[in-house]
């Protein structure tokens, strides 16, 4: 294809896909030299992927005990139904099971009506869909920083919508403040961008913290006052270490009137909590009928395989299984988290106090040569190529304070985690020694 | 193979600006009625006052103002309905895109809560289009040979259920028959069964599925293999299996390269992703008509690309006409609209005809000369039942010296393998930049991994696949012949077609008036009197009134006489 060739769209040739950012570059380096305890012990350990592998055994056990769930049993006719099934409402048994599962995660404190669920092939698609539906090209969505780097692509690429960061900092544990929200709105106004909504991730990625009730109430008041929408991305809701520490937007909304409720849309997925990202199961739960209707129509571009729905319907309806899974998963994540925090602490590294998620938010500010993005990225590079650890720099998450990094801990075995923490300890010791020498 | 390095994410804003401009016609007029009027009056007064004095100076602007108001009122869309419960969805009437201006206005004004975007608002209102009405009636009053013999028979659905029928077995009636809805529509499906006999694929599954998913070779119980993140554009093994399948299905005259495949959750997102890659909002595609109604939504809606129908004529057997393409291209140019591609389906939906080699070459010449792309939607390639051979665009490229980077094929397994629920579609492109961009865009519409594994196993069973393709074709042939001959007895001619799940019939002689209105009236009669739901040509942008698409794949042989008898009811009245 040496010649110029037929021109493509601007979208195809733009780099809004964001894959040149360090967040993704690190993955590529990992792909080329992946750690393996036996065959490649000096390879890169992947700590930049927020994937949950700590509870696979529970799923595998279930599959072993219920093999018929994963096929169509002896009912060939049920296969036929399933293969032809394309209802945008989703399989009833499945949406009901998902609603129940979401209620369980919230300790039964909320109720979800399956009719308000719109299935999408993953939360990525759900977030993009909402961006299309709630905002027009050129409009803005407020997002508290630091945020998941994928949003830059998922919410903006095809939609033409802008992201207006709401800056949070470590002075108050990165909590979202009214002041920050107001500042962001004023900023949007000054560049003539119309704000249409606020997107929260609760529990937060990359912070690993669940947002508290008073803050959630304040946020809902804020969006009502500004007459905008609220998207609550709760994909890590099942990964809060202690279930009563999670307050869902659904709970807040329960006590509010119709007008406020209609602004709220919850995004969920089975990729994190159930550790099934390959299954491509996500959803939008909206209290707004118009949004549900529109999202359902738009879901034609991103339907969930009927086979997958059927497969998971029984698993998710099995209350005994899900209770046990949720409880065990939480415990294991908590243990991992504590293990990591302790390991990092032994290396003299502080972390933000977290209570959720598949990662922790650590501070390496002391090791920076200069407290800037460049300083952070050069440290990140060193960690990647010398310590052979792929972690995510806070700057790719739009954190304004240099030196913060996200470290994932649930996507590997305990042994690998130990190796990773050792490497981190060695690295920091070396760095500190270097610093001492150069300061002499 | 990264995209051409270019500008930064300001592109998003640039694209946004273009998109906003494209939408200005939709959003501009609505609220500005009074304001626009006033803006007209004042300068005019100034102009006129100089010559005609006060009288003219007031009369003319006032007259203009009232004409403007009248014009605006006529062009406003109907008032929005009050919010309905989410269950009440309906398909859009393709081709009738209501101005979103009024909706945009009222979405903000009528209630104090946050409005949705104007692009969403334009389809948020439930449609009362004939198409929607018909499909709704099917689901409310579905035909069943025993339980509801007077119910509505759904012939508006291009779904293949013949692959599930074993012709010689008799009915074992289990559940009420329900009408199924096209992939691209919105109502709930009422799923029904007609026979308990083993179908081809189900049979295969009964023998194989346990091994597929509990494959020891994939690592124990293989949950890890199934569950973790995989490349969004599909597993390599699936691409290889699908490439093989495509080669087989297209009668072995061309082979497909797995590295040129991007898997997507159905052909619907495949078409949309391609559209996003090949054109900017406000650009246009030329589409020979009649064409598949779903394109209007899939391509216009979010990608904002205009579809320009290029009429094909019954005198040409609805074949592609290069002069017509040329004319349409030039007309677009004069309007200042940039055409970026030609999109066509082959086998054609709704007509069912095939493009022969010469026509494909002529088309390639045309797009080369214009410097544009060509998208070949070949989803029915394996569902040919006539005597002609199917020729894929890929095959023509094989033998000729064309710039391949402008050619893109859309395919999927919903039609040829009868698994629309599993969501397996793909883009096959000869353009490495499109492949690079589309592979990233596939993240929004990925195929579920367990489904991929199931298909890998199934497709790799070449013996089964060969048998399946053959048997499926034979059954389609039988059903097509039955229906077409039966219609002929009633004096209804069909276009000679070789592929697809339908026949394209001329019912113009039964219309009261030779017009779109006449066609819709006949359509309604068919629905209410004959209790049969067909797809009217208007929905497919056919410029000749009176043509209807009848799908036969939801029927068994025993249903055909029932269908014919029903049609006779209406026919006899004329």
mmCIF file of N, CA, C and O in Angstrom, chain A residues 367-412:
data_model
loop_
_atom_site.group_PDB
_atom_site.id
_atom_site.type_symbol
_atom_site.label_atom_id
_atom_site.label_comp_id
_atom_site.label_asym_id
_atom_site.label_seq_id
_atom_site.Cartn_x
_atom_site.Cartn_y
_atom_site.Cartn_z
ATOM 1 N N UNK A 367 10.538 9.153 45.110
ATOM 2 C CA UNK A 367 11.538 8.646 44.189
ATOM 3 C C UNK A 367 11.663 9.465 42.914
ATOM 4 O O UNK A 367 12.498 9.190 42.058
ATOM 5 N N UNK A 368 10.790 10.460 42.770
ATOM 6 C CA UNK A 368 10.835 11.241 41.539
ATOM 7 C C UNK A 368 12.034 12.163 41.530
ATOM 8 O O UNK A 368 12.360 12.771 42.546
ATOM 9 N N UNK A 369 12.644 12.322 40.365
ATOM 10 C CA UNK A 369 13.727 13.292 40.237
ATOM 11 C C UNK A 369 13.145 14.686 40.266
ATOM 12 O O UNK A 369 13.722 15.607 40.823
ATOM 13 N N UNK A 370 12.015 14.849 39.592
ATOM 14 C CA UNK A 370 11.320 16.129 39.658
ATOM 15 C C UNK A 370 9.825 15.851 39.749
ATOM 16 O O UNK A 370 9.330 14.915 39.114
ATOM 17 N N UNK A 371 9.103 16.661 40.513
ATOM 18 C CA UNK A 371 7.673 16.386 40.736
ATOM 19 C C UNK A 371 6.811 16.822 39.556
ATOM 20 O O UNK A 371 5.896 17.619 39.681
ATOM 21 N N UNK A 372 7.133 16.261 38.385
ATOM 22 C CA UNK A 372 6.393 16.635 37.183
ATOM 23 C C UNK A 372 5.974 15.363 36.443
ATOM 24 O O UNK A 372 6.418 14.265 36.781
ATOM 25 N N UNK A 373 5.169 15.571 35.398
ATOM 26 C CA UNK A 373 4.744 14.436 34.576
ATOM 27 C C UNK A 373 5.972 13.741 33.981
ATOM 28 O O UNK A 373 6.073 12.513 33.963
ATOM 29 N N UNK A 374 6.908 14.551 33.504
ATOM 30 C CA UNK A 374 8.118 13.966 32.916
ATOM 31 C C UNK A 374 8.855 13.125 33.945
ATOM 32 O O UNK A 374 9.334 12.020 33.651
ATOM 33 N N UNK A 375 8.965 13.669 35.155
ATOM 34 C CA UNK A 375 9.618 12.931 36.230
ATOM 35 C C UNK A 375 8.914 11.624 36.506
ATOM 36 O O UNK A 375 9.529 10.570 36.686
ATOM 37 N N UNK A 376 7.581 11.708 36.519
ATOM 38 C CA UNK A 376 6.791 10.505 36.772
ATOM 39 C C UNK A 376 6.985 9.474 35.670
ATOM 40 O O UNK A 376 7.187 8.291 35.931
ATOM 41 N N UNK A 377 6.936 9.950 34.425
ATOM 42 C CA UNK A 377 7.065 9.013 33.310
ATOM 43 C C UNK A 377 8.465 8.408 33.241
ATOM 44 O O UNK A 377 8.624 7.242 32.872
ATOM 45 N N UNK A 378 9.452 9.201 33.623
ATOM 46 C CA UNK A 378 10.797 8.610 33.562
ATOM 47 C C UNK A 378 10.938 7.550 34.648
ATOM 48 O O UNK A 378 11.567 6.501 34.436
ATOM 49 N N UNK A 379 10.316 7.775 35.794
ATOM 50 C CA UNK A 379 10.318 6.749 36.852
ATOM 51 C C UNK A 379 9.552 5.514 36.385
ATOM 52 O O UNK A 379 9.990 4.379 36.568
ATOM 53 N N UNK A 380 8.427 5.764 35.746
ATOM 54 C CA UNK A 380 7.598 4.654 35.251
ATOM 55 C C UNK A 380 8.384 3.784 34.277
ATOM 56 O O UNK A 380 8.339 2.551 34.337
ATOM 57 N N UNK A 381 9.114 4.446 33.412
ATOM 58 C CA UNK A 381 9.933 3.750 32.428
ATOM 59 C C UNK A 381 10.996 2.888 33.090
ATOM 60 O O UNK A 381 11.246 1.756 32.691
ATOM 61 N N UNK A 382 11.622 3.465 34.113
ATOM 62 C CA UNK A 382 12.644 2.730 34.860
ATOM 63 C C UNK A 382 12.045 1.483 35.482
ATOM 64 O O UNK A 382 12.616 0.398 35.407
ATOM 65 N N UNK A 383 10.865 1.662 36.107
ATOM 66 C CA UNK A 383 10.207 0.531 36.760
ATOM 67 C C UNK A 383 9.868 -0.547 35.729
ATOM 68 O O UNK A 383 10.010 -1.745 35.964
ATOM 69 N N UNK A 384 9.442 -0.101 34.559
ATOM 70 C CA UNK A 384 9.069 -1.050 33.523
ATOM 71 C C UNK A 384 10.279 -1.826 33.007
ATOM 72 O O UNK A 384 10.236 -3.043 32.858
ATOM 73 N N UNK A 385 11.370 -1.104 32.742
ATOM 74 C CA UNK A 385 12.512 -1.765 32.101
ATOM 75 C C UNK A 385 13.530 -2.321 33.067
ATOM 76 O O UNK A 385 14.234 -3.263 32.740
ATOM 77 N N UNK A 386 13.609 -1.747 34.272
ATOM 78 C CA UNK A 386 14.584 -2.280 35.239
ATOM 79 C C UNK A 386 13.944 -3.253 36.212
ATOM 80 O O UNK A 386 14.415 -4.357 36.405
ATOM 81 N N UNK A 387 12.874 -2.791 36.880
ATOM 82 C CA UNK A 387 12.215 -3.689 37.829
ATOM 83 C C UNK A 387 11.331 -4.697 37.087
ATOM 84 O O UNK A 387 10.874 -5.684 37.670
ATOM 85 N N UNK A 388 11.104 -4.439 35.808
ATOM 86 C CA UNK A 388 10.262 -5.318 34.983
ATOM 87 C C UNK A 388 8.868 -5.489 35.592
ATOM 88 O O UNK A 388 8.356 -6.597 35.794
ATOM 89 N N UNK A 389 8.318 -4.339 35.935
ATOM 90 C CA UNK A 389 6.945 -4.335 36.437
ATOM 91 C C UNK A 389 6.167 -3.340 35.604
ATOM 92 O O UNK A 389 6.585 -2.190 35.444
ATOM 93 N N UNK A 390 5.033 -3.768 35.074
ATOM 94 C CA UNK A 390 4.200 -2.825 34.363
ATOM 95 C C UNK A 390 3.119 -2.293 35.292
ATOM 96 O O UNK A 390 2.184 -3.009 35.637
ATOM 97 N N UNK A 391 3.292 -1.055 35.738
ATOM 98 C CA UNK A 391 2.274 -0.414 36.572
ATOM 99 C C UNK A 391 1.762 0.794 35.811
ATOM 100 O O UNK A 391 2.345 1.187 34.810
ATOM 101 N N UNK A 392 0.659 1.387 36.272
ATOM 102 C CA UNK A 392 0.061 2.486 35.500
ATOM 103 C C UNK A 392 0.361 3.841 36.118
ATOM 104 O O UNK A 392 0.023 4.084 37.271
ATOM 105 N N UNK A 393 0.987 4.740 35.361
ATOM 106 C CA UNK A 393 1.325 6.052 35.915
ATOM 107 C C UNK A 393 0.083 6.916 36.095
ATOM 108 O O UNK A 393 -0.807 6.904 35.249
ATOM 109 N N UNK A 394 0.057 7.655 37.183
ATOM 110 C CA UNK A 394 -1.103 8.509 37.471
ATOM 111 C C UNK A 394 -1.402 9.522 36.386
ATOM 112 O O UNK A 394 -2.555 9.896 36.188
ATOM 113 N N UNK A 395 -0.393 9.930 35.640
ATOM 114 C CA UNK A 395 -0.640 10.931 34.592
ATOM 115 C C UNK A 395 -1.547 10.375 33.504
ATOM 116 O O UNK A 395 -2.345 11.116 32.923
ATOM 117 N N UNK A 396 -1.474 9.073 33.223
ATOM 118 C CA UNK A 396 -2.409 8.535 32.217
ATOM 119 C C UNK A 396 -3.826 8.494 32.757
ATOM 120 O O UNK A 396 -4.771 8.387 31.993
ATOM 121 N N UNK A 397 -3.932 8.633 34.081
ATOM 122 C CA UNK A 397 -5.265 8.689 34.681
ATOM 123 C C UNK A 397 -5.654 10.155 34.928
ATOM 124 O O UNK A 397 -6.620 10.430 35.624
ATOM 125 N N UNK A 398 -4.852 11.087 34.391
ATOM 126 C CA UNK A 398 -5.114 12.509 34.519
ATOM 127 C C UNK A 398 -5.027 13.008 35.954
ATOM 128 O O UNK A 398 -5.718 13.954 36.337
ATOM 129 N N UNK A 399 -4.160 12.374 36.729
ATOM 130 C CA UNK A 399 -3.950 12.846 38.093
ATOM 131 C C UNK A 399 -3.012 14.050 38.034
ATOM 132 O O UNK A 399 -1.963 13.989 37.401
ATOM 133 N N UNK A 400 -3.392 15.134 38.717
ATOM 134 C CA UNK A 400 -2.574 16.341 38.628
ATOM 135 C C UNK A 400 -1.333 16.291 39.515
ATOM 136 O O UNK A 400 -0.387 17.042 39.308
ATOM 137 N N UNK A 401 -1.360 15.402 40.476
ATOM 138 C CA UNK A 401 -0.194 15.279 41.351
ATOM 139 C C UNK A 401 0.720 14.205 40.802
ATOM 140 O O UNK A 401 0.302 13.062 40.618
ATOM 141 N N UNK A 402 1.985 14.552 40.590
ATOM 142 C CA UNK A 402 2.910 13.571 40.030
ATOM 143 C C UNK A 402 3.304 12.555 41.098
ATOM 144 O O UNK A 402 3.368 12.876 42.282
ATOM 145 N N UNK A 403 3.591 11.346 40.666
ATOM 146 C CA UNK A 403 4.143 10.357 41.573
ATOM 147 C C UNK A 403 3.196 9.265 42.025
ATOM 148 O O UNK A 403 3.584 8.354 42.741
ATOM 149 N N UNK A 404 1.927 9.344 41.625
ATOM 150 C CA UNK A 404 0.974 8.293 42.006
ATOM 151 C C UNK A 404 0.930 7.228 40.909
ATOM 152 O O UNK A 404 0.999 7.543 39.725
ATOM 153 N N UNK A 405 0.789 5.965 41.342
ATOM 154 C CA UNK A 405 0.726 4.864 40.391
ATOM 155 C C UNK A 405 -0.353 3.872 40.814
ATOM 156 O O UNK A 405 -0.567 3.653 42.001
ATOM 157 N N UNK A 406 -0.977 3.259 39.820
ATOM 158 C CA UNK A 406 -1.955 2.214 40.140
ATOM 159 C C UNK A 406 -1.291 0.856 39.982
ATOM 160 O O UNK A 406 -0.637 0.600 38.962
ATOM 161 N N UNK A 407 -1.455 0.018 41.010
ATOM 162 C CA UNK A 407 -0.855 -1.312 40.985
ATOM 163 C C UNK A 407 -1.950 -2.357 41.104
ATOM 164 O O UNK A 407 -2.655 -2.412 42.108
ATOM 165 N N UNK A 408 -2.100 -3.187 40.088
ATOM 166 C CA UNK A 408 -3.132 -4.233 40.121
ATOM 167 C C UNK A 408 -2.586 -5.481 40.789
ATOM 168 O O UNK A 408 -1.434 -5.852 40.571
ATOM 169 N N UNK A 409 -3.433 -6.136 41.577
ATOM 170 C CA UNK A 409 -2.926 -7.294 42.311
ATOM 171 C C UNK A 409 -3.763 -8.561 42.164
ATOM 172 O O UNK A 409 -3.440 -9.604 42.721
ATOM 173 N N UNK A 410 -4.861 -8.445 41.438
ATOM 174 C CA UNK A 410 -5.770 -9.595 41.396
ATOM 175 C C UNK A 410 -5.630 -10.433 40.135
ATOM 176 O O UNK A 410 -6.323 -11.430 39.974
ATOM 177 N N UNK A 411 -4.745 -10.015 39.243
ATOM 178 C CA UNK A 411 -4.660 -10.707 37.956
ATOM 179 C C UNK A 411 -3.500 -11.698 37.909
ATOM 180 O O UNK A 411 -3.041 -12.075 36.848
ATOM 181 N N UNK A 412 -3.020 -12.108 39.047
ATOM 182 C CA UNK A 412 -1.873 -13.023 39.063
ATOM 183 C C UNK A 412 -1.958 -13.928 40.288
ATOM 184 O O UNK A 412 -2.758 -13.690 41.190
#
